[in-house]
Short mmCIF file of C-alpha atoms in Angstrom, two decimals:
data_model
loop_
_atom_site.label_atom_id
_atom_site.label_comp_id
_atom_site.label_asym_id
_atom_site.label_seq_id
_atom_site.Cartn_x
_atom_site.Cartn_y
_atom_site.Cartn_z
CA MET A 1 -67.71 67.79 29.92
CA THR A 2 -70.22 68.89 32.56
CA PRO A 3 -69.22 69.62 36.20
CA THR A 4 -70.35 67.29 39.03
CA SER A 5 -69.60 67.00 42.71
CA THR A 6 -66.78 64.57 41.99
CA GLY A 7 -65.31 66.21 38.91
CA LEU A 8 -66.08 66.99 35.28
CA ARG A 9 -68.53 64.49 33.85
CA ALA A 10 -67.57 63.02 30.48
CA GLY A 11 -69.90 63.51 27.55
CA ARG A 12 -70.41 61.92 24.15
CA ARG A 13 -67.05 63.07 22.83
CA GLU A 14 -65.10 61.51 25.70
CA TRP A 15 -66.97 58.21 25.39
CA THR A 16 -66.37 58.20 21.64
CA ALA A 17 -62.68 58.80 22.32
CA PHE A 18 -62.75 55.90 24.78
CA VAL A 19 -64.13 53.56 22.08
CA VAL A 20 -61.28 54.63 19.79
CA LEU A 21 -58.75 53.98 22.58
CA MET A 22 -60.09 50.43 22.89
CA LEU A 23 -58.61 49.60 19.46
CA PRO A 24 -54.96 49.50 20.55
CA LEU A 25 -55.91 47.68 23.74
CA LEU A 26 -57.63 44.87 21.81
CA LEU A 27 -54.84 44.59 19.27
CA VAL A 28 -52.01 44.52 21.82
CA SER A 29 -53.78 41.87 23.89
CA MET A 30 -54.66 39.86 20.76
CA ASP A 31 -51.04 39.89 19.60
CA VAL A 32 -50.12 37.85 22.69
CA SER A 33 -51.97 34.85 21.21
CA VAL A 34 -52.34 35.62 17.51
CA LEU A 35 -49.46 33.31 16.45
CA TYR A 36 -50.94 30.16 17.99
CA PHE A 37 -52.24 28.73 14.71
CA ALA A 38 -49.75 30.42 12.38
CA VAL A 39 -46.70 28.45 13.57
CA PRO A 40 -47.05 25.47 11.16
CA ALA A 41 -47.40 27.77 8.14
CA ILE A 42 -44.50 29.97 9.29
CA SER A 43 -42.37 26.86 9.79
CA ARG A 44 -43.11 25.64 6.24
CA GLU A 45 -42.25 28.98 4.60
CA LEU A 46 -39.53 30.54 6.76
CA HIS A 47 -37.90 27.35 8.14
CA PRO A 48 -36.98 28.80 11.57
CA SER A 49 -34.71 26.87 13.88
CA SER A 50 -36.09 25.82 17.27
CA THR A 51 -34.33 28.82 18.86
CA GLN A 52 -35.71 31.21 16.21
CA GLN A 53 -39.21 29.81 16.67
CA LEU A 54 -38.96 30.42 20.41
CA TRP A 55 -37.89 34.03 19.83
CA ILE A 56 -40.69 34.60 17.30
CA PHE A 57 -43.06 33.93 20.19
CA ASP A 58 -41.18 35.51 23.08
CA ILE A 59 -39.54 38.66 21.68
CA TYR A 60 -42.87 40.49 21.61
CA ALA A 61 -43.54 39.90 25.31
CA PHE A 62 -39.92 40.71 26.27
CA ALA A 63 -39.91 44.04 24.41
CA LEU A 64 -43.32 44.89 25.84
CA ALA A 65 -42.41 44.08 29.45
CA GLY A 66 -38.97 45.67 29.32
CA LEU A 67 -40.13 49.04 28.01
CA LEU A 68 -43.42 49.60 29.86
CA ILE A 69 -41.87 51.64 32.69
CA THR A 70 -39.83 53.75 30.28
CA MET A 71 -42.77 54.45 27.97
CA GLY A 72 -45.07 55.34 30.86
CA ALA A 73 -42.57 57.92 32.10
CA LEU A 74 -42.04 59.29 28.59
CA GLY A 75 -45.78 59.73 28.11
CA ASP A 76 -46.04 61.70 31.35
CA ARG A 77 -43.24 64.02 30.26
CA PHE A 78 -43.76 64.50 26.53
CA GLY A 79 -47.48 63.84 26.06
CA ARG A 80 -49.59 60.69 26.18
CA ARG A 81 -51.43 61.36 22.93
CA LYS A 82 -48.13 62.03 21.16
CA LEU A 83 -46.68 58.75 22.43
CA LEU A 84 -49.87 56.89 21.52
CA LEU A 85 -49.69 58.17 17.94
CA PHE A 86 -46.00 57.22 17.71
CA GLY A 87 -46.80 53.75 19.03
CA ALA A 88 -49.71 53.31 16.61
CA ALA A 89 -47.50 54.24 13.65
CA ALA A 90 -44.75 51.86 14.81
CA PHE A 91 -47.26 49.07 15.48
CA GLY A 92 -48.85 49.45 12.04
CA ALA A 93 -45.52 49.57 10.19
CA ALA A 94 -44.17 46.58 12.12
CA SER A 95 -47.37 44.63 11.37
CA ILE A 96 -46.80 45.13 7.63
CA ALA A 97 -43.14 44.14 8.00
CA ALA A 98 -44.10 40.99 9.93
CA ALA A 99 -46.76 40.03 7.39
CA TYR A 100 -44.27 40.12 4.51
CA ALA A 101 -41.18 38.90 6.36
CA GLN A 102 -38.92 36.85 4.09
CA SER A 103 -36.93 35.15 6.84
CA ALA A 104 -37.21 34.12 10.46
CA ASP A 105 -34.80 36.89 11.50
CA MET A 106 -36.94 39.51 9.74
CA LEU A 107 -40.03 38.22 11.55
CA ILE A 108 -38.23 38.30 14.92
CA ALA A 109 -37.15 41.90 14.28
CA ALA A 110 -40.69 42.90 13.29
CA ARG A 111 -42.11 41.23 16.40
CA ALA A 112 -39.61 43.17 18.52
CA VAL A 113 -40.82 46.46 17.03
CA LEU A 114 -44.40 45.31 17.64
CA GLY A 115 -43.46 44.86 21.30
CA ILE A 116 -41.95 48.36 21.43
CA GLY A 117 -45.12 49.77 19.89
CA GLY A 118 -47.24 47.80 22.34
CA ALA A 119 -45.22 49.20 25.25
CA THR A 120 -46.14 52.73 24.13
CA LEU A 121 -49.80 51.90 23.51
CA MET A 122 -50.71 50.14 26.76
CA PRO A 123 -49.77 52.75 29.43
CA SER A 124 -50.80 55.61 27.11
CA THR A 125 -54.35 54.29 26.65
CA MET A 126 -54.86 53.65 30.37
CA ALA A 127 -53.44 57.05 31.33
CA LEU A 128 -55.66 58.78 28.76
CA VAL A 129 -58.69 57.00 30.23
CA ARG A 130 -57.67 58.48 33.59
CA ASN A 131 -57.58 61.94 32.05
CA LEU A 132 -60.77 61.65 30.00
CA PHE A 133 -62.92 60.48 32.93
CA LEU A 134 -62.50 62.77 35.92
CA ASP A 135 -65.79 61.68 37.49
CA GLU A 136 -65.06 58.66 39.72
CA LYS A 137 -68.16 56.67 38.75
CA GLN A 138 -67.60 57.15 35.04
CA ARG A 139 -63.92 56.29 35.35
CA ALA A 140 -64.72 53.11 37.26
CA LYS A 141 -67.19 52.07 34.55
CA ALA A 142 -64.70 52.82 31.76
CA ILE A 143 -61.88 50.88 33.44
CA ALA A 144 -64.23 47.93 34.07
CA ILE A 145 -64.99 47.79 30.35
CA TRP A 146 -61.28 48.24 29.62
CA SER A 147 -60.33 45.27 31.86
CA SER A 148 -62.99 43.02 30.32
CA ALA A 149 -61.88 43.91 26.81
CA MET A 150 -58.24 43.15 27.61
CA ALA A 151 -59.12 39.70 28.97
CA GLY A 152 -61.38 38.96 26.03
CA GLY A 153 -58.79 40.15 23.50
CA ILE A 154 -56.34 37.38 24.43
CA ALA A 155 -58.98 34.69 23.77
CA LEU A 156 -60.14 36.46 20.61
CA GLY A 157 -56.60 36.60 19.25
CA SER A 158 -56.26 32.82 19.02
CA VAL A 159 -59.67 32.47 17.33
CA MET A 160 -58.94 35.28 14.88
CA SER A 161 -55.62 33.61 14.09
CA GLY A 162 -57.34 30.32 13.28
CA VAL A 163 -59.95 31.96 11.04
CA MET A 164 -57.38 34.02 9.13
CA ILE A 165 -55.04 31.06 8.61
CA GLU A 166 -57.92 28.94 7.37
CA HIS A 167 -58.84 31.45 4.64
CA PHE A 168 -55.62 33.42 3.95
CA TRP A 169 -51.84 33.12 4.30
CA TRP A 170 -50.02 33.33 7.63
CA GLY A 171 -49.11 37.02 7.24
CA SER A 172 -52.78 37.97 7.38
CA VAL A 173 -52.74 37.55 11.17
CA PHE A 174 -50.58 40.69 11.30
CA LEU A 175 -52.34 42.69 8.61
CA ILE A 176 -55.56 42.80 10.66
CA ASN A 177 -53.73 45.35 12.83
CA VAL A 178 -53.21 47.86 10.04
CA PRO A 179 -56.76 49.20 9.42
CA ALA A 180 -57.27 49.69 13.16
CA MET A 181 -53.99 51.61 13.48
CA VAL A 182 -54.87 53.83 10.51
CA LEU A 183 -58.24 54.56 12.11
CA LEU A 184 -56.50 55.34 15.40
CA LEU A 185 -54.06 57.74 13.73
CA ALA A 186 -56.95 59.52 12.03
CA LEU A 187 -59.34 59.82 14.98
CA VAL A 188 -57.14 60.32 18.05
CA PRO A 189 -56.01 63.86 17.05
CA LEU A 190 -59.67 64.82 16.56
CA LEU A 191 -61.11 63.27 19.72
CA VAL A 192 -58.38 63.00 22.36
CA PRO A 193 -56.72 66.10 23.84
CA GLU A 194 -53.06 66.03 24.80
CA PHE A 195 -52.21 65.40 28.47
CA LYS A 196 -48.78 65.67 30.06
CA ASN A 197 -47.06 66.78 33.22
CA PRO A 198 -46.68 70.57 33.00
CA ALA A 199 -43.46 70.49 35.05
CA PRO A 200 -41.83 67.09 34.44
CA GLY A 201 -38.20 67.97 35.14
CA PRO A 202 -35.26 66.33 33.33
CA PHE A 203 -35.59 62.76 32.09
CA ASP A 204 -33.56 60.19 34.05
CA LEU A 205 -31.90 58.46 31.08
CA PRO A 206 -29.69 56.00 33.07
CA SER A 207 -32.83 54.54 34.64
CA VAL A 208 -33.95 53.23 31.21
CA PRO A 209 -31.34 50.45 30.91
CA LEU A 210 -31.59 49.82 34.66
CA SER A 211 -35.34 49.23 34.46
CA MET A 212 -34.95 46.91 31.47
CA ALA A 213 -32.10 45.01 33.16
CA ALA A 214 -34.29 44.58 36.24
CA VAL A 215 -37.44 43.40 34.44
CA LEU A 216 -36.18 41.26 31.56
CA PRO A 217 -33.99 38.73 33.46
CA VAL A 218 -36.82 38.01 35.93
CA ILE A 219 -39.38 37.59 33.13
CA TYR A 220 -36.93 35.39 31.22
CA GLY A 221 -36.20 33.24 34.26
CA LEU A 222 -39.90 32.72 34.98
CA LYS A 223 -40.68 31.90 31.34
CA LYS A 224 -37.73 29.52 31.20
CA THR A 225 -38.97 27.82 34.36
CA ALA A 226 -42.42 27.38 32.79
CA ALA A 227 -40.95 26.07 29.51
CA ASP A 228 -38.59 23.63 31.27
CA ASN A 229 -41.26 22.67 33.83
CA GLY A 230 -39.00 23.32 36.78
CA LEU A 231 -36.25 25.51 38.16
CA GLY A 232 -32.81 25.19 36.65
CA LEU A 233 -29.50 26.93 37.28
CA ILE A 234 -29.87 29.44 34.44
CA PRO A 235 -33.42 30.56 35.38
CA VAL A 236 -32.42 30.94 39.04
CA LEU A 237 -29.34 33.00 38.17
CA SER A 238 -31.39 35.11 35.79
CA ILE A 239 -34.05 35.84 38.41
CA VAL A 240 -31.45 36.64 41.08
CA ALA A 241 -29.59 38.98 38.72
CA GLY A 242 -32.83 40.77 37.80
CA LEU A 243 -33.80 41.21 41.44
CA ALA A 244 -30.35 42.55 42.32
CA ILE A 245 -30.48 45.11 39.51
CA GLY A 246 -34.06 45.88 40.53
CA ALA A 247 -32.82 46.80 44.00
CA VAL A 248 -30.33 49.23 42.42
CA PHE A 249 -33.13 50.69 40.27
CA VAL A 250 -35.42 51.17 43.28
CA ARG A 251 -32.62 52.82 45.27
CA ARG A 252 -32.00 55.23 42.41
CA GLN A 253 -35.69 56.14 42.24
CA LEU A 254 -35.76 56.84 45.98
CA THR A 255 -32.75 59.16 45.91
CA ARG A 256 -33.31 61.28 42.79
CA ARG A 257 -35.61 64.28 42.34
CA ASP A 258 -36.01 63.44 38.62
CA ALA A 259 -36.87 59.79 39.28
CA MET A 260 -38.57 57.89 36.48
CA ILE A 261 -40.95 56.36 39.03
CA SER A 262 -41.80 58.96 41.65
CA PRO A 263 -41.92 57.59 45.22
CA GLN A 264 -44.94 59.86 45.74
CA LEU A 265 -47.00 57.36 43.76
CA PHE A 266 -46.82 55.07 46.79
CA HIS A 267 -47.88 57.71 49.31
CA HIS A 268 -51.50 56.68 48.93
CA ARG A 269 -52.22 53.54 50.94
CA GLY A 270 -54.08 51.86 48.10
CA PHE A 271 -51.51 52.15 45.32
CA GLY A 272 -48.93 49.54 46.39
CA PRO A 273 -51.56 46.93 47.37
CA SER A 274 -53.31 47.52 44.03
CA ILE A 275 -50.12 46.64 42.13
CA ALA A 276 -49.63 43.48 44.21
CA LEU A 277 -53.27 42.35 44.02
CA ASN A 278 -53.38 42.91 40.28
CA ALA A 279 -50.27 40.76 39.89
CA LEU A 280 -51.93 38.00 41.95
CA ALA A 281 -55.02 38.22 39.76
CA THR A 282 -52.91 37.80 36.63
CA PHE A 283 -51.08 34.93 38.35
CA ALA A 284 -54.40 33.13 38.64
CA MET A 285 -55.61 33.97 35.13
CA MET A 286 -52.47 32.84 33.29
CA GLY A 287 -51.93 29.87 35.58
CA SER A 288 -55.35 28.48 34.69
CA ALA A 289 -54.89 29.22 30.98
CA TYR A 290 -51.74 27.08 31.02
CA PHE A 291 -53.88 24.04 31.81
CA THR A 292 -57.23 24.72 30.14
CA THR A 293 -55.74 25.26 26.67
CA GLN A 294 -53.84 21.95 26.87
CA TYR A 295 -56.85 20.20 28.37
CA LEU A 296 -59.14 21.17 25.50
CA GLN A 297 -56.66 20.07 22.83
CA SER A 298 -54.58 17.23 24.24
CA VAL A 299 -56.97 15.67 26.79
CA LEU A 300 -60.29 16.11 24.98
CA GLY A 301 -58.65 15.81 21.57
CA LYS A 302 -60.24 18.87 20.00
CA GLY A 303 -58.70 20.64 17.04
CA ALA A 304 -56.90 23.91 17.61
CA LEU A 305 -59.64 26.13 16.14
CA GLU A 306 -62.42 24.19 17.88
CA ALA A 307 -60.56 24.45 21.19
CA ALA A 308 -60.12 28.20 20.68
CA LEU A 309 -63.84 28.62 19.96
CA TRP A 310 -64.73 26.70 23.13
CA SER A 311 -62.33 28.88 25.10
CA LEU A 312 -64.38 31.93 24.10
CA ALA A 313 -67.38 30.66 26.11
CA PRO A 314 -66.10 31.98 29.49
CA SER A 315 -65.66 35.42 27.91
CA VAL A 316 -69.42 35.93 28.04
CA CYS A 317 -69.25 36.03 31.83
CA VAL A 318 -66.07 38.10 31.74
CA GLY A 319 -67.86 40.88 29.86
CA ILE A 320 -70.36 41.20 32.71
CA ALA A 321 -68.09 40.77 35.73
CA GLY A 322 -66.06 44.00 35.53
CA PRO A 323 -69.01 46.41 35.11
CA ALA A 324 -70.99 44.51 37.76
CA ALA A 325 -68.19 44.89 40.32
CA ALA A 326 -67.87 48.60 39.54
CA ALA A 327 -71.65 49.03 39.90
CA ALA A 328 -71.62 47.27 43.28
CA VAL A 329 -68.99 49.68 44.63
CA GLN A 330 -70.89 52.67 43.26
CA ARG A 331 -74.02 51.51 45.10
CA GLY A 332 -72.14 51.68 48.38
CA ALA A 333 -70.50 48.26 48.73
CA ASP A 334 -67.12 48.30 50.45
CA ARG A 335 -64.40 48.15 47.78
CA ALA A 336 -62.15 45.86 49.82
CA SER A 337 -65.04 43.44 50.39
CA VAL A 338 -65.94 43.34 46.69
CA ILE A 339 -62.29 42.72 45.74
CA GLY A 340 -62.08 39.99 48.39
CA ALA A 341 -65.30 38.46 47.03
CA GLY A 342 -63.78 38.51 43.54
CA PHE A 343 -60.78 36.55 44.75
CA VAL A 344 -63.06 34.08 46.57
CA THR A 345 -65.10 33.68 43.37
CA GLY A 346 -61.88 32.94 41.52
CA ALA A 347 -60.96 30.37 44.18
CA ILE A 348 -64.35 28.71 43.67
CA GLY A 349 -63.63 28.60 39.94
CA TYR A 350 -60.33 26.88 40.66
CA GLY A 351 -62.21 24.48 42.94
CA ILE A 352 -64.58 23.58 40.09
CA LEU A 353 -61.61 23.00 37.78
CA ALA A 354 -60.15 20.70 40.44
CA LEU A 355 -63.20 18.42 39.99
CA ALA A 356 -62.47 17.79 36.32
CA GLY A 357 -61.79 14.34 34.98
CA PRO A 358 -60.34 13.31 31.61
CA ASP A 359 -63.75 13.88 29.95
CA SER A 360 -65.21 16.94 31.68
CA LEU A 361 -65.67 19.65 29.06
CA TRP A 362 -68.49 21.49 30.82
CA THR A 363 -66.83 21.27 34.22
CA VAL A 364 -63.75 22.94 32.79
CA LEU A 365 -65.74 25.60 30.93
CA ILE A 366 -67.86 26.44 33.99
CA GLY A 367 -64.81 26.52 36.25
CA ALA A 368 -62.94 28.75 33.79
CA ALA A 369 -65.93 31.10 33.52
CA VAL A 370 -66.32 31.43 37.30
CA LEU A 371 -62.58 31.92 37.75
CA ALA A 372 -62.34 34.53 35.00
CA SER A 373 -65.38 36.41 36.30
CA GLY A 374 -63.88 36.77 39.76
CA ILE A 375 -60.46 37.74 38.45
CA VAL A 376 -61.73 40.36 35.98
CA ALA A 377 -63.86 41.88 38.75
CA VAL A 378 -60.72 42.19 40.87
CA MET A 379 -58.62 43.58 38.02
CA SER A 380 -61.16 46.26 37.13
CA LEU A 381 -61.42 47.51 40.72
CA VAL A 382 -57.71 47.47 41.56
CA THR A 383 -56.88 49.11 38.23
CA ASP A 384 -59.35 51.90 38.97
CA MET A 385 -57.88 52.27 42.45
CA ALA A 386 -54.28 52.39 41.21
CA ILE A 387 -55.02 54.89 38.44
CA GLY A 388 -57.54 56.95 40.41
CA THR A 389 -55.36 57.42 43.48
CA VAL A 390 -52.40 59.05 41.72
CA PRO A 391 -52.09 62.62 40.40
CA PRO A 392 -53.26 62.85 36.78
CA GLN A 393 -49.78 64.11 35.87
CA ARG A 394 -48.30 60.71 36.76
CA ALA A 395 -51.03 58.42 35.42
CA GLY A 396 -48.70 57.07 32.70
CA SER A 397 -46.08 55.91 35.20
CA ALA A 398 -48.80 54.37 37.38
CA ALA A 399 -50.27 52.50 34.41
CA ALA A 400 -46.83 51.23 33.42
CA LEU A 401 -46.17 49.89 36.93
CA LEU A 402 -49.56 48.19 36.98
CA GLU A 403 -48.95 46.50 33.64
CA THR A 404 -45.38 45.51 34.53
CA GLY A 405 -46.82 43.83 37.64
CA GLN A 406 -49.22 41.99 35.36
CA GLU A 407 -46.31 40.67 33.28
CA PHE A 408 -44.59 39.40 36.43
CA GLY A 409 -47.80 37.86 37.76
CA GLY A 410 -48.63 36.08 34.51
CA ALA A 411 -45.13 34.65 34.14
CA MET A 412 -45.14 33.57 37.79
CA GLY A 413 -48.53 31.87 37.44
CA MET A 414 -47.41 29.79 34.48
CA ALA A 415 -44.08 28.96 36.13
CA VAL A 416 -45.37 28.00 39.59
CA LEU A 417 -48.66 26.28 38.78
CA GLY A 418 -47.23 24.79 35.59
CA SER A 419 -44.34 23.28 37.55
CA VAL A 420 -46.72 21.84 40.16
CA GLY A 421 -48.88 20.20 37.48
CA THR A 422 -45.87 18.89 35.58
CA ALA A 423 -44.32 17.34 38.70
CA VAL A 424 -47.53 15.41 39.34
CA TYR A 425 -47.75 14.40 35.67
CA ARG A 426 -44.21 13.04 35.62
CA SER A 427 -44.72 11.09 38.82
CA ASP A 428 -48.00 9.55 37.64
CA VAL A 429 -46.67 8.67 34.19
CA LYS A 430 -43.59 7.06 35.70
CA ASP A 431 -45.80 4.93 37.96
CA SER A 432 -48.27 4.04 35.18
CA LEU A 433 -45.85 3.46 32.30
CA GLY A 434 -42.67 2.53 34.10
CA GLY A 435 -41.19 0.26 31.45
CA GLY A 436 -44.09 -2.20 31.26
CA PRO A 437 -46.91 -2.39 28.72
CA PRO A 438 -47.70 -0.35 26.68
CA THR A 439 -44.20 1.19 26.66
CA ALA A 440 -42.20 -2.05 26.61
CA GLY A 441 -39.70 -2.05 23.78
CA LEU A 442 -39.90 1.69 23.10
CA PRO A 443 -36.62 3.63 22.75
CA THR A 444 -35.43 5.34 25.92
CA ASP A 445 -35.57 8.81 24.38
CA ALA A 446 -39.21 8.28 23.35
CA LEU A 447 -40.10 7.22 26.88
CA ASP A 448 -38.35 10.30 28.27
CA GLN A 449 -40.42 12.53 25.98
CA VAL A 450 -43.66 10.87 27.12
CA ARG A 451 -42.70 11.51 30.73
CA GLU A 452 -41.92 15.16 29.98
CA THR A 453 -45.13 16.47 28.39
CA LEU A 454 -48.63 15.42 27.47
CA GLY A 455 -48.10 16.71 23.93
CA ALA A 456 -45.24 14.26 23.39
CA ALA A 457 -47.39 11.41 24.75
CA VAL A 458 -50.23 12.29 22.37
CA ALA A 459 -47.84 12.38 19.40
CA LEU A 460 -46.22 9.05 20.29
CA ALA A 461 -49.55 7.35 21.01
CA GLY A 462 -50.71 8.35 17.53
CA ARG A 463 -47.80 6.37 16.04
CA LEU A 464 -48.45 3.27 18.13
CA LYS A 465 -50.99 0.79 16.86
CA GLY A 466 -54.03 -0.59 18.61
CA GLN A 467 -54.41 -1.07 22.33
CA ALA A 468 -50.88 0.02 23.24
CA GLY A 469 -51.45 3.52 21.91
CA ASP A 470 -54.82 3.79 23.63
CA GLN A 471 -53.38 2.68 26.97
CA MET A 472 -50.52 5.17 26.74
CA LEU A 473 -52.89 7.99 25.83
CA ASP A 474 -55.32 7.15 28.64
CA ALA A 475 -52.51 7.03 31.22
CA ALA A 476 -51.00 10.30 30.02
CA ARG A 477 -54.35 12.11 29.95
CA GLU A 478 -55.24 10.89 33.43
CA ALA A 479 -51.82 11.98 34.71
CA PHE A 480 -52.21 15.45 33.19
CA THR A 481 -55.71 15.84 34.60
CA HIS A 482 -54.47 14.79 38.04
CA GLY A 483 -51.68 17.35 37.81
CA MET A 484 -54.20 20.01 36.76
CA ARG A 485 -56.40 19.19 39.76
CA ILE A 486 -53.49 19.54 42.19
CA ALA A 487 -52.32 22.79 40.59
CA CYS A 488 -55.86 24.19 40.68
CA GLY A 489 -56.06 23.34 44.37
CA ALA A 490 -52.85 25.29 44.90
CA GLY A 491 -54.26 28.16 42.84
CA ALA A 492 -57.39 28.23 44.98
CA LEU A 493 -55.28 28.54 48.14
CA VAL A 494 -53.35 31.46 46.60
CA LEU A 495 -56.61 33.26 45.81
CA VAL A 496 -58.01 32.71 49.29
CA ALA A 497 -54.81 34.22 50.67
CA ALA A 498 -55.19 37.10 48.19
CA ALA A 499 -58.73 37.71 49.47
CA VAL A 500 -57.45 38.00 53.03
CA LEU A 501 -54.63 40.30 51.85
CA ALA A 502 -57.17 42.54 50.09
CA LEU A 503 -59.35 42.82 53.18
CA VAL A 504 -56.36 43.65 55.38
CA THR A 505 -54.52 46.11 53.13
CA LEU A 506 -57.49 47.94 51.60
CA ARG A 507 -59.45 48.64 54.79
CA ARG A 508 -60.44 52.31 54.98
CA VAL A 509 -58.54 53.15 51.80
CA GLY A 510 -60.01 56.26 50.20
CA SER A 511 -60.03 57.28 46.56
CA ALA A 512 -58.19 60.62 46.65
CA TRP A 513 -54.56 60.97 45.66
CA PRO A 514 -51.94 62.36 48.03
CA THR A 515 -50.80 65.93 48.10
CA ALA A 516 -47.13 66.81 47.95
CA GLY A 517 -46.88 66.17 51.66
CA GLY A 518 -48.22 62.65 51.29
CA THR A 519 -51.59 63.22 52.98
CA PRO A 520 -54.69 62.20 51.01
CA SER A 521 -56.16 65.26 49.42
CA THR A 522 -59.64 66.63 49.70
CA GLY A 523 -61.90 67.40 46.82
CA GLY A 524 -60.50 70.93 46.69
CA ASP A 525 -56.97 69.62 46.26
CA ALA A 526 -58.23 67.31 43.56
CA ALA A 527 -59.75 70.17 41.70
CA ALA A 528 -56.53 72.13 41.99
CA ALA A 529 -54.57 69.20 40.61
CA ASP A 530 -56.96 68.90 37.71
CA GLY A 531 -56.55 72.60 37.06
CA GLU A 532 -52.80 72.19 37.06
CA GLU A 533 -53.11 69.31 34.64
CA THR A 534 -55.36 71.31 32.36
CA ALA A 535 -52.77 74.06 32.28
CA GLY A 536 -50.29 71.58 30.82
CA ARG A 537 -52.54 70.28 28.04
CA GLU A 538 -52.10 70.92 24.39
CA VAL A 539 -55.42 72.05 22.94
CA ALA A 540 -57.15 69.41 20.85
CA PRO A 541 -57.90 70.36 17.26
CA SER A 542 -61.33 71.92 16.92
CA HIS A 543 -63.89 70.21 14.76
#
């Protein structure tokens, strides 16, 4: 590294290390969607029940969300590189176990270990980026690339799944993780120095189950709401229980010197708003994905792989948006204004989606591209703010909070906007197909399924002959598109409100982290903190 006015400037080695750290990021984000096309093959070979199939999908996200806070705190105390290597080994071993699982229960267990590994990888990689790039401009550029790669990895996962299933057996979707993890285990010790808090204090073990008991019931309740297309008693009770335990967890963190999440993280004015704004950005991203994926397959009638390939088109814009936003701030643009503009751009994307009809492929693709560009621009800037405004010693905890907020935001987006769209769909289908042609004579349970989801309507229409099937399909597709338009309008309003929130909360927010007294530090304090951090490093192997 070479010294600059803002810190040590990263060189070729640090950038090479950053490229290596992108591997776990891509794989963890891809694993969110990698099972999309593998389900039929898994069903044929492992014969999971409906409950087991649900857990094959959800256990990964639950383990990931529940352990993020714990793993971020562990990385700060025991070493981020050490935790990253442990996570890579666990992720690789679990990938092999999942690929060769002989039963549904074995696959569920392997997916759970994958989620545990992912929970160690995500905050560790982001915290290490914070430590590798001490120069503000370089860090902003690196985090912009990081945010774009994470968004693109989710889309790439579904495509990769389709390609692998088409040419190999279903377990191959997991084996693609193994070479990358082996490469990570080989290169990280050579390229990435160890970083940890030199004086972490004792670990607050009781906060581990408290944090999980706070996060998991809320995530479960939101996912259950999205799956059931509306609030029920069990989701409501689950969310309330999680929030109540969360209040106990927060109180414990505020009253203990060895808190897992230090209250000092929130002393900087920009940290709390960054967490909230990032959650709103994820709300918008996942809320739109809920509709666009169904639109491409069930409304336009495209095959799963073709739909996944079309969904990659907006990623071209996503790859540009994050670095462009970072560059604008570096040229002197006000950060709050650029973040607000990103939210407004996302709202415009939602507005374009709200113009879609039942045969509007390019409208949907353009709207999705504009929306994703605005959201990724926001995510890159608020991530840089959240990570850059905390002491390097606590970057792991900050990254874990940021990513936990993302999990909440994504689940909330699918639950809220999905419920809005489904309510409109049910109302329209009831009015269009209320017992008359083409549904006359159909069993009651079949009619109920048509009124529940578009997928059920498509399946039933395929079994009906002639004009009756076409009429049912047209009515259902129009109802879904109408529901998508209304939900996108609601999403646009949320993003406009988020833009106002960004302008209000981020005015005159600096980039320095607070000192122990809570006052934003000067460059001298920053240098001292970096020196303190350096004192706690383990020396990287020479080469």
